[in-house]
């Protein structure tokens, strides 16, 4: 498994954890023990997930899962 795939797997796991709270990229990288020299690649994976609609970056620069639509009756 290459670095890109590893980061994608780790990020999906982090973001879907029930205790996850929205955080910034650098905080996520630190929690996942990503070396500083790999931050560009790490951030690139986050951007790919964003482009596919799997995550979103809020106005506060914190990453979160997209809000789920709720049905109003």
Short mmCIF file of C-alpha atoms in Angstrom, two decimals:
data_model
loop_
_atom_site.label_atom_id
_atom_site.label_comp_id
_atom_site.label_asym_id
_atom_site.label_seq_id
_atom_site.Cartn_x
_atom_site.Cartn_y
_atom_site.Cartn_z
CA UNK A 1 0.00 0.00 0.00
CA UNK A 2 1.46 3.38 -0.98
CA UNK A 3 1.45 6.55 1.16
CA UNK A 4 -1.55 8.02 -0.64
CA UNK A 5 -3.67 4.96 0.06
CA UNK A 6 -2.46 4.81 3.67
CA UNK A 7 -3.41 8.43 4.26
CA UNK A 8 -6.78 7.92 2.63
CA UNK A 9 -7.50 4.93 4.86
CA UNK A 10 -6.32 6.76 8.01
CA UNK A 11 -8.31 9.89 7.20
CA UNK A 12 -11.51 7.96 6.53
CA UNK A 13 -11.06 6.16 9.83
CA UNK A 14 -10.41 9.40 11.73
CA UNK A 15 -13.30 11.30 10.14
CA UNK A 16 -15.83 8.55 10.77
CA UNK A 17 -14.79 7.91 14.36
CA UNK A 18 -17.70 8.69 16.71
CA UNK A 19 -15.40 10.88 18.84
CA UNK A 20 -14.11 12.95 15.91
CA UNK A 21 -14.60 16.68 16.17
CA UNK A 22 -13.85 18.98 13.20
CA UNK A 23 -10.21 20.02 13.11
CA UNK A 24 -7.64 21.65 10.90
CA UNK A 25 -5.33 19.78 8.51
CA UNK A 26 -2.21 20.26 10.63
CA UNK A 27 -3.99 18.90 13.72
CA UNK A 28 -5.15 15.87 11.75
CA UNK A 29 -1.64 15.26 10.41
CA UNK A 30 -0.21 15.48 13.92
CA UNK A 31 -2.78 13.03 15.33
CA UNK A 32 -2.05 10.59 12.50
CA UNK A 33 1.74 10.97 12.97
CA UNK A 34 2.30 12.28 9.46
CA UNK A 35 5.86 13.60 9.05
CA UNK A 36 6.12 17.30 8.19
CA UNK A 37 7.88 16.50 4.93
CA UNK A 38 4.77 14.56 3.82
CA UNK A 39 2.22 17.25 4.70
CA UNK A 40 1.78 18.29 1.07
CA UNK A 41 0.81 14.72 0.12
CA UNK A 42 -1.40 14.41 3.22
CA UNK A 43 -3.23 17.61 2.35
CA UNK A 44 -3.58 16.45 -1.25
CA UNK A 45 -5.49 13.38 -0.09
CA UNK A 46 -7.85 15.60 1.92
CA UNK A 47 -8.44 17.75 -1.16
CA UNK A 48 -9.24 14.67 -3.25
CA UNK A 49 -11.77 13.54 -0.65
CA UNK A 50 -13.27 17.05 -0.75
CA UNK A 51 -13.51 17.00 -4.54
CA UNK A 52 -15.39 13.69 -4.34
CA UNK A 53 -17.81 15.16 -1.79
CA UNK A 54 -16.67 12.87 1.02
CA UNK A 55 -15.46 15.68 3.30
CA UNK A 56 -15.91 19.41 3.46
CA UNK A 57 -13.82 22.25 4.79
CA UNK A 58 -15.77 24.77 6.81
CA UNK A 59 -15.33 28.53 6.95
CA UNK A 60 -13.24 27.91 10.08
CA UNK A 61 -10.78 25.78 8.02
CA UNK A 62 -11.82 22.66 9.92
CA UNK A 63 -12.51 19.43 8.09
CA UNK A 64 -15.77 17.58 8.65
CA UNK A 65 -18.08 15.12 7.00
CA UNK A 66 -20.77 16.72 4.84
CA UNK A 67 -24.01 17.38 6.68
CA UNK A 68 -26.58 14.74 5.95
CA UNK A 69 -29.87 15.94 4.61
CA UNK A 70 -32.72 15.38 6.99
CA UNK A 71 -36.28 14.84 5.95
CA UNK A 72 -38.74 17.32 7.37
CA UNK A 73 -42.30 16.10 7.74
#
